XYZ file of C-alpha atoms in Angstrom:
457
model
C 171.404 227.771 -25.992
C 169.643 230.497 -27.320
C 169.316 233.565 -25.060
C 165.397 234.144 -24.295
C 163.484 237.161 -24.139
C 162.775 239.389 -20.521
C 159.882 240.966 -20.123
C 159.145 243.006 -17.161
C 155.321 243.783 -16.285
C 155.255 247.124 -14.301
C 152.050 247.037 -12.303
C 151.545 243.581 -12.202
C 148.556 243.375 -9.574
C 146.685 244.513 -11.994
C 146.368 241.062 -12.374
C 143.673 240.221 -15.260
C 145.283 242.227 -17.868
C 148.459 241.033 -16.548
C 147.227 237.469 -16.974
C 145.850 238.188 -20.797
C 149.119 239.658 -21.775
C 151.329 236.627 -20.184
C 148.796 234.182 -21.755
C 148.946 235.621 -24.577
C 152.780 235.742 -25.009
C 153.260 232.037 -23.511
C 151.299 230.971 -26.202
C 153.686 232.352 -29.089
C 156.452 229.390 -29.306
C 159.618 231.909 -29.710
C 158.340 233.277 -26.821
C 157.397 230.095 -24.465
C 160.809 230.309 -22.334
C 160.322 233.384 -21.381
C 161.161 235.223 -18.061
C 158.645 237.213 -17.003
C 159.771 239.399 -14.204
C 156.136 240.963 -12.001
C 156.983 243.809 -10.463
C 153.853 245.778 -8.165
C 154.134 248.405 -4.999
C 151.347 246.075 -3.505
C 153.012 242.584 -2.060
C 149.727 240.722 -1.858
C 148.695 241.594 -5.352
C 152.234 240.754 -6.364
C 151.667 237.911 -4.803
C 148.382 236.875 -6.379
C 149.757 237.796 -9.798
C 152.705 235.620 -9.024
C 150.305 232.515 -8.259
C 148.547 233.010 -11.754
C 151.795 233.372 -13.812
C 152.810 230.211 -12.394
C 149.331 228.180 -13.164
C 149.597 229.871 -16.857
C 152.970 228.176 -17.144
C 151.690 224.964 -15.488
C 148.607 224.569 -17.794
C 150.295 225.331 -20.927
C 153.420 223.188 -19.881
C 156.128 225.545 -21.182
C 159.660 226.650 -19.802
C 159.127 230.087 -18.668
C 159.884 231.196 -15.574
C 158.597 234.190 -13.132
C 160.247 236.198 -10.821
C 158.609 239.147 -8.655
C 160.044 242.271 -7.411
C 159.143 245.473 -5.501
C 162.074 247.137 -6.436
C 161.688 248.714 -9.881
C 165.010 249.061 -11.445
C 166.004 245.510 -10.255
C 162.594 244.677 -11.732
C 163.716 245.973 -15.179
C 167.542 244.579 -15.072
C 168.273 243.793 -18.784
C 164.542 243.684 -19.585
C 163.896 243.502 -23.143
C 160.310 244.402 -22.875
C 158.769 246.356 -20.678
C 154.809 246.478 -19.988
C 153.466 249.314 -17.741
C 149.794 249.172 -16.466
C 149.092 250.689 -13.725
C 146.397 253.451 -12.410
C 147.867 256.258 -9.574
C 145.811 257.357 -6.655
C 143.419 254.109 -7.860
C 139.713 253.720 -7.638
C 139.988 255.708 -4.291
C 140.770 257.810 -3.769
C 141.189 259.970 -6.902
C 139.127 258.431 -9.161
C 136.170 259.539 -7.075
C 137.796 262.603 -6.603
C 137.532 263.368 -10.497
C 133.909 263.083 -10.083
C 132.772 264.255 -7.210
C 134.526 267.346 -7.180
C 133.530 268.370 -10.660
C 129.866 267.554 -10.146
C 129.762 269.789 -7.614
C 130.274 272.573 -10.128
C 127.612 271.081 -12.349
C 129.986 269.553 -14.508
C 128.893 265.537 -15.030
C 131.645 262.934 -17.012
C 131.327 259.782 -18.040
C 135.048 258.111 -17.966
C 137.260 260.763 -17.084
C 140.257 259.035 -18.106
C 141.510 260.618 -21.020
C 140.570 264.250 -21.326
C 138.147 266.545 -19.584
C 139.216 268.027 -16.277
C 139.659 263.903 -15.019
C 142.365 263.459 -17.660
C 144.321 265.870 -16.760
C 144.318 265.354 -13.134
C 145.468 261.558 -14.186
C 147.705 262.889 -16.507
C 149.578 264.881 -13.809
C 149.497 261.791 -11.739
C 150.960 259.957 -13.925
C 153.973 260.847 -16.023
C 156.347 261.605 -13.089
C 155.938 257.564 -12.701
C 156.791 257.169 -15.770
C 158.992 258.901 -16.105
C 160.684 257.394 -13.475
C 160.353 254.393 -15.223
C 162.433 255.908 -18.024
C 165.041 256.954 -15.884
C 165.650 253.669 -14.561
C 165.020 251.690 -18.663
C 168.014 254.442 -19.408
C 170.368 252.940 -16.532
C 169.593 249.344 -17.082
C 167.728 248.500 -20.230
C 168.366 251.475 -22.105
C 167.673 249.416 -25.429
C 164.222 247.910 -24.074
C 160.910 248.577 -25.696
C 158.269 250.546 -23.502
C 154.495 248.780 -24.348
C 152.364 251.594 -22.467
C 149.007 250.722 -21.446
C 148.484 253.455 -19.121
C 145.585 256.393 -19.587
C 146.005 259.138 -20.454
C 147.402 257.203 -23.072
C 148.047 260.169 -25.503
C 148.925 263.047 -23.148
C 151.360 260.092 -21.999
C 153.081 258.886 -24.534
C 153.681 262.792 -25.528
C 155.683 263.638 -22.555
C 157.572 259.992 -22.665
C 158.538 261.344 -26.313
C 159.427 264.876 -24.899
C 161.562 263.978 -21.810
C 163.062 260.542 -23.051
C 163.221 260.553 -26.794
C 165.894 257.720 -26.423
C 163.567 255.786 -25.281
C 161.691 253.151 -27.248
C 157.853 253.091 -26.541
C 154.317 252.375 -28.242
C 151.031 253.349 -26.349
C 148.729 250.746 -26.743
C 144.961 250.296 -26.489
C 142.282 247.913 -28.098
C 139.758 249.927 -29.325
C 140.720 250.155 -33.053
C 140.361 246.270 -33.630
C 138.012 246.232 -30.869
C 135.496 248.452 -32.823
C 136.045 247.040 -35.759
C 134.972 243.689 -34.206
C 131.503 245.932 -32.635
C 131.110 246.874 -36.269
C 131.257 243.690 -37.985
C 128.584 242.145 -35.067
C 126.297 245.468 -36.103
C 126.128 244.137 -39.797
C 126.193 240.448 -39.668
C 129.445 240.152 -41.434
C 132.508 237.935 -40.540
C 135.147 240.053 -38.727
C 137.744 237.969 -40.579
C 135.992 239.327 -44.470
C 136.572 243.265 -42.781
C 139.421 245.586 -43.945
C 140.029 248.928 -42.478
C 142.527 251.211 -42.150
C 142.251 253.755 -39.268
C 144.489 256.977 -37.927
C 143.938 260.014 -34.953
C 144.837 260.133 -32.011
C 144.341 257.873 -29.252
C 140.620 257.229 -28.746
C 139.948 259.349 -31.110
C 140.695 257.980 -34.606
C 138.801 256.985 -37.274
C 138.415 254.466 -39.855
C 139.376 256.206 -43.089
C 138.390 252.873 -44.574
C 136.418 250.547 -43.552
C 135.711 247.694 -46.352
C 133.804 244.216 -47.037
C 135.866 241.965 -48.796
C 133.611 240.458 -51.736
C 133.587 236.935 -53.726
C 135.630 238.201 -56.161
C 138.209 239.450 -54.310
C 137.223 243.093 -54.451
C 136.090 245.457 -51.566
C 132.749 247.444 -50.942
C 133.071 250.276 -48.491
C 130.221 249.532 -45.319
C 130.033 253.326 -44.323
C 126.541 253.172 -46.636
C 125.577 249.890 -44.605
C 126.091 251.280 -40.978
C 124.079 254.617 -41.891
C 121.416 252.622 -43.400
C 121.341 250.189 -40.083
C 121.404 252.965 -37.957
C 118.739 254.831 -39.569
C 116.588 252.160 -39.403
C 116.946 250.904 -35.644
C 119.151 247.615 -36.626
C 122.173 249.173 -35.617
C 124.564 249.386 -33.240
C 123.530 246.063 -31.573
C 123.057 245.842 -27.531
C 126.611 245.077 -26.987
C 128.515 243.824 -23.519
C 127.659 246.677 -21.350
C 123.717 247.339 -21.451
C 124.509 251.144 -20.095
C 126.452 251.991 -23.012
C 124.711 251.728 -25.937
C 126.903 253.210 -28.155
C 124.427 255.799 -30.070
C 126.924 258.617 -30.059
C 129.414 256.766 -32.588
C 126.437 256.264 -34.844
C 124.486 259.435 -34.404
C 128.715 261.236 -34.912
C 128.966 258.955 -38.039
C 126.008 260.357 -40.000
C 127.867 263.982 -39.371
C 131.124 263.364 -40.023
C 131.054 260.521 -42.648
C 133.621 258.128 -40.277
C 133.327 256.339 -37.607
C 135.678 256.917 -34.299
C 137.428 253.875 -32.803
C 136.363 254.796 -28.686
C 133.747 254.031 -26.997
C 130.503 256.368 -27.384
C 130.966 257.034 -23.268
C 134.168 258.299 -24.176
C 133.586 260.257 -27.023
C 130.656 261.937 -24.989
C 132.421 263.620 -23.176
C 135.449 264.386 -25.595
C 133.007 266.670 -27.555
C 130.688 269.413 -26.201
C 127.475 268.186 -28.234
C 126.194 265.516 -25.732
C 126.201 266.294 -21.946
C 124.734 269.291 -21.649
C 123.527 271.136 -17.980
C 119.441 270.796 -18.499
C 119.430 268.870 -21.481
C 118.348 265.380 -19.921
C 116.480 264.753 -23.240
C 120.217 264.351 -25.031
C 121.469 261.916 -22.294
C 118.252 259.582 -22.576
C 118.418 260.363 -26.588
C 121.935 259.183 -26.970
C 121.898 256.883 -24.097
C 124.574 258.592 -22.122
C 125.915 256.553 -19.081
C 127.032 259.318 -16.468
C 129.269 258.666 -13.781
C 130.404 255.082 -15.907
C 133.708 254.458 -14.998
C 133.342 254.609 -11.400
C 130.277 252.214 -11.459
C 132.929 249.921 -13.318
C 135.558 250.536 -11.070
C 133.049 249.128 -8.088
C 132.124 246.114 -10.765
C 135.752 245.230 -11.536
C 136.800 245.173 -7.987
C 134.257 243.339 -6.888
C 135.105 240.653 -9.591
C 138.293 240.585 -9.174
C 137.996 239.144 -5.337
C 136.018 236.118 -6.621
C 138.454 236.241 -9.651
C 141.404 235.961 -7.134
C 139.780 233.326 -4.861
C 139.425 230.993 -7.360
C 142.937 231.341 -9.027
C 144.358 230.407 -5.780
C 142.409 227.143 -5.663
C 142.488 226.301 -9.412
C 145.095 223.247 -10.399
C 144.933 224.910 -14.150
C 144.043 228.351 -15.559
C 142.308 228.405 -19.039
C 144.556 230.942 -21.050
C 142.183 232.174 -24.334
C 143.880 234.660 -26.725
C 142.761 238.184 -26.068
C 142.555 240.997 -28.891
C 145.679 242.651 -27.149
C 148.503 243.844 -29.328
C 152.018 242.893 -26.641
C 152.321 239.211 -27.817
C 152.210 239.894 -31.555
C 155.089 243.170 -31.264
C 157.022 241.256 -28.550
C 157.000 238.177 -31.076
C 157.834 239.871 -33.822
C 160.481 242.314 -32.769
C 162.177 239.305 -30.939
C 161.517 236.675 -34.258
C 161.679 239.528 -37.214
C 157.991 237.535 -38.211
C 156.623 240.809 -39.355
C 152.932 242.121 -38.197
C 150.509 245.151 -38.657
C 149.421 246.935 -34.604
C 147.837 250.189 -34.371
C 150.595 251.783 -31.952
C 150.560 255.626 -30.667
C 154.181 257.645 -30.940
C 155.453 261.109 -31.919
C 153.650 261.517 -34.589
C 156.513 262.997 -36.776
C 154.837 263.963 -39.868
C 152.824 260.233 -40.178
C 149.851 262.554 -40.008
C 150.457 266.046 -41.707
C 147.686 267.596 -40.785
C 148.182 267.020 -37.003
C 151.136 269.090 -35.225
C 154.589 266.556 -35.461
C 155.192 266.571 -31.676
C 151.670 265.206 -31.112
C 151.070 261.779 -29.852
C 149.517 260.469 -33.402
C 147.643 256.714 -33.349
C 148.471 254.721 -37.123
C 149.085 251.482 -38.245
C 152.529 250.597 -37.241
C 154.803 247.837 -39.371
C 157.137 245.662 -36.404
C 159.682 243.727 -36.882
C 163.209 243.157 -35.974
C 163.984 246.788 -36.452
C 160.915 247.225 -33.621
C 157.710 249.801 -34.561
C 157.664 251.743 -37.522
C 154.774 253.990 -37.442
C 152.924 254.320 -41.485
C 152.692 257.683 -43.286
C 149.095 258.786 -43.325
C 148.839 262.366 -44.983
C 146.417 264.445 -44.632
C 142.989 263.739 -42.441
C 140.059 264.627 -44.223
C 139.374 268.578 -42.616
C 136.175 268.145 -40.206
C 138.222 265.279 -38.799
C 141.393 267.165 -37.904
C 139.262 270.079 -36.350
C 137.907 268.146 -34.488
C 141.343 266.033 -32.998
C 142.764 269.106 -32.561
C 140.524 270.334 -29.986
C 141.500 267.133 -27.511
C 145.063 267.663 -29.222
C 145.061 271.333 -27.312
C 144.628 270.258 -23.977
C 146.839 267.395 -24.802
C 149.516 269.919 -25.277
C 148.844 272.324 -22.765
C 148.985 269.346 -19.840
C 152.425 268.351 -21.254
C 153.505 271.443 -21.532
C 152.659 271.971 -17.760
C 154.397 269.166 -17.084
C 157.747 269.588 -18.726
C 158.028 273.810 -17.751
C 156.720 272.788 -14.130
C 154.204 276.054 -15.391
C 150.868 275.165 -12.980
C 149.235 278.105 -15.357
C 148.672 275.834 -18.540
C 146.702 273.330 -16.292
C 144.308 276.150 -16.210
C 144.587 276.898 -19.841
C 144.302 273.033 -20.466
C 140.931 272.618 -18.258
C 140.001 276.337 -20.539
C 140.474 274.592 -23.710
C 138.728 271.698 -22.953
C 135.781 271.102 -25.493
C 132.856 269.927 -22.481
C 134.638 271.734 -19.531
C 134.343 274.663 -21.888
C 130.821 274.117 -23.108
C 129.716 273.932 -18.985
C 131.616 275.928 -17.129
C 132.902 280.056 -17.295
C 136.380 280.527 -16.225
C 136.134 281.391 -12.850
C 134.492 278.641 -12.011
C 136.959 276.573 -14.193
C 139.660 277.934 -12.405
C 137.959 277.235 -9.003
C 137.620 273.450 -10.169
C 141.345 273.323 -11.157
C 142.027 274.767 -7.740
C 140.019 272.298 -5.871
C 141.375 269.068 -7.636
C 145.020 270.319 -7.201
C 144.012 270.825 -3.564
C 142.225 267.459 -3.174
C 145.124 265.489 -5.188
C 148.099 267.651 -3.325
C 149.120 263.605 -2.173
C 149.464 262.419 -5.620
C 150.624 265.444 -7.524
C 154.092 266.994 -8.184
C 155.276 269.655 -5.390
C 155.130 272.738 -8.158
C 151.436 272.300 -8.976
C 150.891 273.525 -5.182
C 149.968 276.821 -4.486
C 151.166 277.299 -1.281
C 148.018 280.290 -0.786
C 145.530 278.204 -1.961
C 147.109 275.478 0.766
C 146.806 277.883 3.393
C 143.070 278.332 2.616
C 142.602 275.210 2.438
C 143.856 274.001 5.817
């Protein structure tokens, strides 16, 4: 009999991404007798992801089995695939940490989860986890492939690349096809008739092209329809979330000439054009949803304990195909059935005009030989001025983490585009101060300052 694939979910209570990834892979027939090992710090989640694994397999009547673990590296014994999701510190406390405590210097964010002061607090949270989660892939599944849905997703996948360049990993996210999708709803047109190609860095890339196919089998560029729609009011649509409504893209669009593949609440606050201290006539302009994330964080838990109740009753779980890229790499690295994903790596030259130990965002080709990230070239010049200025504090958190130098997470909060635009430095370096203080639980022992401990106890 044919030996099937393992794949190991770190962070499994997160439970409804856990159950569109699993759904999504159980569907794929090379991949229907799977194992899929759960492995979460939290035993009732574990639990509760456990239970809807189990209904997954039930409803769609395939072979595969689950298996849960607390342990890690038992977790990932000969694992084949590995999916990490997971958020440190959580909701509370240090997401509300990385608003509160900024706000109190007059600094306001919208997602905090990627850049910005927030991002690199979560970035410091986060790769020592991973990182121990490379240790262990080296001891006992050295030949796995990492799928990393974690945030920061760039500054993460950089020090992953850095530490463990043995290791093989992809950072993944959805909002390249995702957008696209947006896009096509703006304009009326079938998502299916859309072509694009798209490259940056993670959530912020752009579509380089982004085409209509036509009747006769050629393709008209849309960039002239989405100015036009925009322009003119028809465009972008009211889309899932009415606080977001995505005017920033648009409005970034008409000065740039391409569109970026995140959110407009993202992109906000990636730039230092849009919140603004005293300038409430931008946020109401551009439709800027301040403190967002947490307000979703509130909304997600919330629907996740009616979510849970009713798994646990339910004889069958409806499994519906999400726009996710796991099933289609894990199927085709384990079947050699080729496929196109947008993946982020070391960029390596894919994008010259970006620095080749960045974490770059392409197409990626994946098959048997696993993810082979596309050459790009050069990004058209406003574009790559603009990536570069996330790309610095990118580098500077990474940096901070791999020297153990707590100095370049002040000159990464310095170089930040809207901590920059906000703040001077003192009270930039006050802010750093106070959410290394406030995170000391969650944070490596050499970003201490054992003065500024004193003082603060």
């Amino acid at each position: 009999m044919a030996r099937q694939p393992r794949i190991t979910f770190i962070g499994a209570g997160s439970t409804v991404f856990m159950k569109n990834i699993v759904g999504d892979v159980l569907q794929r027939p090379a991949l229907s007798e799977a194992t899929i090992a759960l492995m979460d710090i939290n035993p009732q989640r574990l639990e509760e992801s456990a239970i809807v694994v189990n209904k997954l397999i039930a409803t769609l009547g395939v072979k595969a089995k689950a298996e849960t673990y607390t342990d890690q590296r038992r977790a990932l014994q000969g694992a084949d695939f590995v999916v990490v999701a997971f958020q440190i510190g959580g909701y509370e406390p240090c997401t509300v940490t990385d608003f509160e405590i900024p706000k109190k210097f007059g600094l306001r964010q919208t997602i905090a989860d990627t850049l910005g002061v927030g991002g690199i607090m979560r970035g410091l949270r986060t790769v020592p986890h991973l990182w121990k989660i490379c240790e262990d892939m080296m001891a006992v599944c050295p030949r796995a492939i990492m799928l990393q849905y974690v945030n920061p997703m760039a500054i993460n996948t950089w020090a992953i690349a850095e530490k463990y360049p043995e290791i093989r990993q992809v950072g993944l996210c959805h909002s390249v096809q995702g957008t696209a999708m947006e896009l096509a709803h703006d304009l009326d047109i079938p998502y299916e008739e859309i072509r694009y190609r798209s490259a940056g860095i993670n959530h912020m890339a752009f579509f380089l092209e982004f085409e209509h196919r036509q009747k006769d089998g050629s393709y008209r560029s849309l960039y002239p329809d989405l100015v036009r729609a925009y322009r003119e009011g028809r465009a972008p649509k009211p889309g899932w979330n009415p606080r977001c409504p995505n005017k920033v893209r648009y409005e970034m669009l008409t000065r740039l000439g391409y569109f970026v593949t995140e959110s407009s609440e993202h992109f906000a606050e990636y730039t230092p054009y849009f919140i603004k201290e005293g300038r409430e006539d931008l946020i109401e302009k551009f439709g800027i949803p301040l403190d967002e994330y947490p307000k979703r964080c509130i909304e997600q838990i919330d629907r996740w304990k009616a979510q849970a109740a009713e798994y646990r009753s339910a004889d069958r779980i409806e499994v519906k195909q999400s726009k996710e890229y796991a099933s289609s790499i894990i199927n085709s690295v384990w079947t050699g059935e080729p496929s196109v994903i947008y993946g982020n790596q070391r960029n390596n030259g894919c994008i010259t005009s970006l620095p080749t130990d960045c974490a770059a965002e392409v197409p990626c080709l994946v098959d048997h030989n696993g993810i082979q990230p596309t050459f790009i070239g050069d990004l058209p010049p406003q574009l790559t001025a603009l990536i570069r200025t996330n790309i610095n504090v990118q580098e500077l958190t990474v940096r901070a983490l791999i020297s153990e130098n707590r100095e370049h997470i002040y000159h990464a909060a310095m170089m930040d585009p809207h901590t920059s635009a906000e703040l001077d430095l003192d009270q930039i370096w006050s802010l750093v101060d106070d959410l290394l203080i406030a995170h000391r639980d969650w944070l490596p022992e050499w970003t201490q300052n054992p003065t500024l401990q004193k003082k603060a106890s």
